[in-house]
XYZ file of C-alpha atoms in Angstrom:
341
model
C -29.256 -16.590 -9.700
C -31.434 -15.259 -6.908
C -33.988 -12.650 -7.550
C -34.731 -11.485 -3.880
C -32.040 -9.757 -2.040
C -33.266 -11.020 1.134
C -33.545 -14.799 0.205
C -29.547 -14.149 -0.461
C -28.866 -12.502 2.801
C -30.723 -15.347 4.580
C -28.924 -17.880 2.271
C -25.708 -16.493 3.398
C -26.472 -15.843 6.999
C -27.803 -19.401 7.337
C -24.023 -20.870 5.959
C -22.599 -20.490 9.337
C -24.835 -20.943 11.631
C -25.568 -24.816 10.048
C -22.323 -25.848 11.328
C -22.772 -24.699 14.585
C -26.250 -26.318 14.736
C -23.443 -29.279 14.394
C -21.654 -28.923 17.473
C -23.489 -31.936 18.877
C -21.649 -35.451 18.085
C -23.727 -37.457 15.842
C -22.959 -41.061 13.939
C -23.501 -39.085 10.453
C -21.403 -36.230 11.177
C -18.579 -36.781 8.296
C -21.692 -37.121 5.941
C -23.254 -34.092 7.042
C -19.923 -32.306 6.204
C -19.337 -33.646 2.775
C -22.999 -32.776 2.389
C -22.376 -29.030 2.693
C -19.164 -29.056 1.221
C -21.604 -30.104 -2.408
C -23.759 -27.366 -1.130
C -20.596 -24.349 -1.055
C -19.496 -26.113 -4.524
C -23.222 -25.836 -6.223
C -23.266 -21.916 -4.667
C -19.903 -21.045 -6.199
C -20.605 -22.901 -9.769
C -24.422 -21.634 -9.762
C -23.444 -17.641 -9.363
C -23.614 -15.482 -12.767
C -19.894 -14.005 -14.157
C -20.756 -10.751 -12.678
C -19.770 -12.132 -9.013
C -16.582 -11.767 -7.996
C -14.088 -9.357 -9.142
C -11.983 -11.544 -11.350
C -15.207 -13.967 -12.402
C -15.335 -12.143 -15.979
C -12.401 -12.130 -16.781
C -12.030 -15.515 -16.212
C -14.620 -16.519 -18.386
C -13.788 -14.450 -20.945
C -9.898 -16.468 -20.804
C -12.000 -19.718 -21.120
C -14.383 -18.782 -23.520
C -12.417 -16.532 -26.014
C -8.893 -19.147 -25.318
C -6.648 -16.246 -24.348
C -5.091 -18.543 -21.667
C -2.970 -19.196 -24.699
C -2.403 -16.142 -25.759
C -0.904 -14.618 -22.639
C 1.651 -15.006 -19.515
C -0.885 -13.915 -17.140
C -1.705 -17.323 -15.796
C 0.072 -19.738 -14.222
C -0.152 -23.589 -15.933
C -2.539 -25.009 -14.018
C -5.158 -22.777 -15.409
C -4.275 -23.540 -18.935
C -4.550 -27.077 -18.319
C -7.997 -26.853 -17.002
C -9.362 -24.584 -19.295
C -7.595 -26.805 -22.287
C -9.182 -30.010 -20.148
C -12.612 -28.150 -20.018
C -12.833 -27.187 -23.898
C -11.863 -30.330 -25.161
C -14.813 -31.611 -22.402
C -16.761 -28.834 -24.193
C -17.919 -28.115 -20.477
C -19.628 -24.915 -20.054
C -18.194 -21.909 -17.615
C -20.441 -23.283 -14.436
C -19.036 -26.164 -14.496
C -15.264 -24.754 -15.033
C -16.393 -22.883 -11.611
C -17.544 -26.296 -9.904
C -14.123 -27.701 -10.579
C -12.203 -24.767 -9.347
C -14.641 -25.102 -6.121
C -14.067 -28.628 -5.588
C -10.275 -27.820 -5.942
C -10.460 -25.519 -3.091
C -12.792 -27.091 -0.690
C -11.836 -30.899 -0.668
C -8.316 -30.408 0.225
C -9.650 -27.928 2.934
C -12.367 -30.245 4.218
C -9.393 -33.199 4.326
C -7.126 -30.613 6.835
C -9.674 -29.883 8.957
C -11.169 -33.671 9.411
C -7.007 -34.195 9.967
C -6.080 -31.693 12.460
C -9.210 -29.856 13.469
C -10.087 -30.202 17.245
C -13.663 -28.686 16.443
C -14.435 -29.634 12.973
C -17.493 -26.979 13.147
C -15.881 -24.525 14.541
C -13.455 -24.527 11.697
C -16.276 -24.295 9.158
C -18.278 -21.788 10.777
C -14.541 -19.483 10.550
C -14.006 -20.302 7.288
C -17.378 -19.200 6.147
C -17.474 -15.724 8.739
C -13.679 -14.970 8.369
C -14.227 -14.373 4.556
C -12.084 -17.341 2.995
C -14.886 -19.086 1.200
C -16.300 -15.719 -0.104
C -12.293 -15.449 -1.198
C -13.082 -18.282 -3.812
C -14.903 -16.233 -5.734
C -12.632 -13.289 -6.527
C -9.234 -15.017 -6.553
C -9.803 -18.918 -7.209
C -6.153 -19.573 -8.588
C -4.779 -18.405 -4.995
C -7.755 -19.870 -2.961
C -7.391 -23.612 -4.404
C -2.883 -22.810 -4.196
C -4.064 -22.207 -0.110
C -6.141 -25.384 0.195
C -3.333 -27.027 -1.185
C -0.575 -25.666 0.680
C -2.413 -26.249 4.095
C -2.575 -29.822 2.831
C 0.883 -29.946 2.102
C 2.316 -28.548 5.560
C -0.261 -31.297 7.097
C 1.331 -34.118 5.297
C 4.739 -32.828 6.130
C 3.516 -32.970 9.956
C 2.713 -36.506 9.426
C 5.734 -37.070 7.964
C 4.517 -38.269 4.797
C 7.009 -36.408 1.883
C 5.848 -38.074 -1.436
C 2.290 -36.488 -0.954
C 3.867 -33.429 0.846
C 5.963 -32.756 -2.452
C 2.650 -33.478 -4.706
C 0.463 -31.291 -2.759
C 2.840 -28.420 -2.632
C 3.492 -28.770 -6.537
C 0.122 -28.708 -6.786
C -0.172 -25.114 -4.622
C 3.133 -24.138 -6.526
C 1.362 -24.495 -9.703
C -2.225 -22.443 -8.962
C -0.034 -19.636 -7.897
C 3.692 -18.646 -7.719
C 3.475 -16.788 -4.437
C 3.112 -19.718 -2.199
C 6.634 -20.101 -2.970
C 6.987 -17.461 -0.692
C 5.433 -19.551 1.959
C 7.719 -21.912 2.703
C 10.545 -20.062 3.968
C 8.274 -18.106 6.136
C 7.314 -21.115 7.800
C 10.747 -22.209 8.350
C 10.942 -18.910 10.581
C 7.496 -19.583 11.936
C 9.207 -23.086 13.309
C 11.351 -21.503 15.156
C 9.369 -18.943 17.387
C 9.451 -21.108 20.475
C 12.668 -20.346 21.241
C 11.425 -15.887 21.696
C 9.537 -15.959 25.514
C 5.993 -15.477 25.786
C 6.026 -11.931 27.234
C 8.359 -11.257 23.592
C 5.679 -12.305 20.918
C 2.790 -10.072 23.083
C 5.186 -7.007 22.928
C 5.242 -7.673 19.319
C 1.725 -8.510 18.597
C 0.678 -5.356 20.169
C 4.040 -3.187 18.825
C 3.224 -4.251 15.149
C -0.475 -3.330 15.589
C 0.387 0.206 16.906
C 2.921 1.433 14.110
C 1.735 -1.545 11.055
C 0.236 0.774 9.305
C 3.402 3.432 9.127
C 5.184 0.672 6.765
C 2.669 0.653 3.923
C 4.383 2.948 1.464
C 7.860 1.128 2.591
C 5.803 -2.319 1.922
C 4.859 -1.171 -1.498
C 8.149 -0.354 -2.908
C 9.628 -3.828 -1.427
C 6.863 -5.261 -3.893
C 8.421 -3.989 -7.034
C 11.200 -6.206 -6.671
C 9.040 -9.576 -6.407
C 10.565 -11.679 -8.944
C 7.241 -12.493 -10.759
C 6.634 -9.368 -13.172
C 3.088 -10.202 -12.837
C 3.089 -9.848 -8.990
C 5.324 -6.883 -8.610
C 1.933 -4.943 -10.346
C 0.565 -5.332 -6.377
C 2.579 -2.606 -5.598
C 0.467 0.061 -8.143
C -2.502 -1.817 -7.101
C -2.214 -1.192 -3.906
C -1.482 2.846 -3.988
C -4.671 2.961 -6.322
C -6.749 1.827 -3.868
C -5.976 4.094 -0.977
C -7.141 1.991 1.741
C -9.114 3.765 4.750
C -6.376 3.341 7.066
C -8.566 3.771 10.054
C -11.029 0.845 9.284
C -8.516 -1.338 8.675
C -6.830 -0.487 12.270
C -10.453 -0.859 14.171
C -10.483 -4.072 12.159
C -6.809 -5.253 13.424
C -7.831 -4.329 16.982
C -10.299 -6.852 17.508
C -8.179 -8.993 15.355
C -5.599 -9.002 17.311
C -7.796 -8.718 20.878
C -9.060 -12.337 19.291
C -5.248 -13.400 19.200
C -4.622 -12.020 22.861
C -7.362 -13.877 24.145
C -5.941 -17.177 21.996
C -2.263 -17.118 23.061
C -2.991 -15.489 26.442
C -3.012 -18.748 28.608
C 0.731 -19.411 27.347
C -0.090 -22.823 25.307
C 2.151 -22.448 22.132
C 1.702 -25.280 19.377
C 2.605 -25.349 16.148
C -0.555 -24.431 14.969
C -0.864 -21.177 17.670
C 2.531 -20.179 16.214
C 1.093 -19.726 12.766
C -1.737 -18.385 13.800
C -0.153 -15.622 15.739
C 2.529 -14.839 12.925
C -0.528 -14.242 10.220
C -1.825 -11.779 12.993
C 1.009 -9.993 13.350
C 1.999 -9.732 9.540
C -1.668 -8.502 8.914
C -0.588 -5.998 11.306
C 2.100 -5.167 8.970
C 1.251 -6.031 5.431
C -2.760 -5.439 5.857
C -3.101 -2.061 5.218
C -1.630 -2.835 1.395
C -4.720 -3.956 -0.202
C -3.777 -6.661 -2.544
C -0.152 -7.276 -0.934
C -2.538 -8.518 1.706
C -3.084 -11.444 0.009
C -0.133 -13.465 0.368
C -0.570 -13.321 4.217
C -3.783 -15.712 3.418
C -1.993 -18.903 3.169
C -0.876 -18.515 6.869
C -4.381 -16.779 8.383
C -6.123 -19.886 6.844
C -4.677 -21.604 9.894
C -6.181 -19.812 12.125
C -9.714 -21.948 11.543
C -7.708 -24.673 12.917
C -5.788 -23.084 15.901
C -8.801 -21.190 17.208
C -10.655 -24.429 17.469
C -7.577 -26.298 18.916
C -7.385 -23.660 21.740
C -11.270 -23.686 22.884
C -11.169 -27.506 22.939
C -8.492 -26.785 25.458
C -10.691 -24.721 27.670
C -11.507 -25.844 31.147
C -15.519 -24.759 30.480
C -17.139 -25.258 26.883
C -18.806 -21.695 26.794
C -15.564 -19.780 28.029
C -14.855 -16.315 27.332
C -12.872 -17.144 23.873
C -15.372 -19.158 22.411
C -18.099 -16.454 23.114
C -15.673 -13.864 21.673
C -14.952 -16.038 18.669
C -18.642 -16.607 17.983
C -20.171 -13.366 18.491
C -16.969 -11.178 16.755
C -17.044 -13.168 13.748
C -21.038 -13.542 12.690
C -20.963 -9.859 13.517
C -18.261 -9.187 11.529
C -19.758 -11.597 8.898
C -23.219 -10.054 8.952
C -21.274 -6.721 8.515
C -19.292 -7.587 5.766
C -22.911 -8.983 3.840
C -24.371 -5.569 4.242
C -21.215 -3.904 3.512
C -20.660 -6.093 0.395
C -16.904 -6.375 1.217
C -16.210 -8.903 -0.651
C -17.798 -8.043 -3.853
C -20.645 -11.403 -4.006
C -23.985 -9.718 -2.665
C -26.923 -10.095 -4.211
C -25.611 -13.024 -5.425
């Protein structure tokens, strides 16, 4: 939609650093939030097919109706898409409703449990899950939703818990996955301290010997459609060593997190994503189901500064500085497939 490269860069650059402009309390503050989250939704429904890797083939399964011809989708996409023909809506705004599905359940977990609501924001932008939206939006909105749903179970409320993980269920089969995991994950108080930072740091020394072993497990996913990961990710050949510079300040963010011994529910599932990214990351496209955990980690971060004993501690300096670097890196880089825009 933008002509100038540099307009886009500054677009992009300037997504971030909005919501730290935030970090003052004002009386609008929840306004100012929904405001941007209409911003993020116009950006994702304005972009042209050619951004994001699965964007045209998308449109071509809503234009040409092949989300009736094939088992390729899950049925939540061939509802919308019927929903949006019989509408006669055009692609864009197919693409704001997919947006709105994955930032409104995202915006109502982090006014819920967020300690630093700008915080969170200014990691979801940097860490790369918004930018996520536009390659895989069945999976992004099925991680909104599941975040939503493990909220509502912590509030004990089960009717919306059970609707909000059908929901998730029904974007994407492999948050089925999830829930098991987390049963584990509720459990990893009981392993000391000293335990989980021997692992952290074990699994991000010898991670990356497992890929080929990780691969082969795939083949055996249940899903047909989902076992293909394993191909996918041997075509790829990752560069092994960026990945591992990548997982070492990864996990050096984690260390600094978990370091002062303060384990909540939320710093449990943010360490386990860590340390199955230092497993599972190096099998591009596997990768991906480790994203419904890592998405907590824009609420545990924030949860563990607001702890801090001074506001501009050594964490929250390392948080900031890492991840707009990393971010700025990834723009130039073009990582995730959306520059120019």
């Amino acid at each position: 939609m933008f002509d100038s490269p540099l307009l886009v860069f500054v677009i992009y650059l300037s997504l971030p650093l909005i919501f730290l402009l935030n970090a003052r309390k004002t009386t609008k503050k929840k306004f100012f939030y929904w405001l941007s989250c209409a911003f993020l939704v116009w950006l994702a429904a304005s972009r042209t097919i050619e951004i994001g890797s699965d964007t045209v083939s998308y449109h071509e399964s809503y234009d040409y109706k092949t989300y009736l011809l094939t088992s390729q989708f899950e049925l939540s996409w061939i509802v919308i898409c019927t929903f949006g023909n019989w509408m006669q809506w055009s692609f864009h705004n197919l693409l704001a409703l997919m947006s709105l599905l994955t930032l409104v359940p995202l915006y109502m977990v982090i006014f819920k449990v967020s300690k630093r609501p700008y915080i969170s924001l200014f990691l979801y932008i940097t860490t790369g899950f918004y930018f996520l939206s536009f390659n895989i939006m069945r999976q992004t909105i099925a991680i909104s939703f599941f975040a939503l749903a493990v909220v509502y179970f912590w509030e004990k409320s089960y009717m919306k818990t059970t609707f909000s993980a059908l929901i998730a269920v029904a974007f994407h089969y492999t948050c089925l996955l999830m829930f098991p995991i987390l049963f584990f994950i509720s459990h990893l108080n009981r392993f000391s301290h000293r335990f989980k930072v021997n692992l952290l740091f074990l699994t991000l020394g010898t991670g990356f010997l497992f890929s080929n072993v990780v691969n082969w497990l795939m083949s055996f996913l249940p899903f047909e459609k989902y076992a293909v990961y394993s191909d996918y990710a041997v075509d790829k050949n990752a560069n092994i060593l960026a990945l591992f510079l990548v997982n070492v300040l990864v996990n050096m963010q984690c260390y600094l997190c978990i370091r002062e011994r303060k384990w909540t529910v939320l710093t449990n599932i943010y360490y386990a994503s860590v340390v199955l990214v230092n497993i599972f990351g190096y099998n591009i496209g596997i990768n991906r189901f480790i994203y419904y955990l890592s998405v907590f980690s824009i609420l545990a971060i924030p949860e563990i500064i607001a702890g801090q004993k001074y506001r501009y501690s050594n964490l929250a300096v390392y948080v900031v500085f890492y991840n707009l670097f990393f971010y700025i890196f990834s723009i130039l880089r073009n990582t995730s497939g959306v520059f120019p825009y």
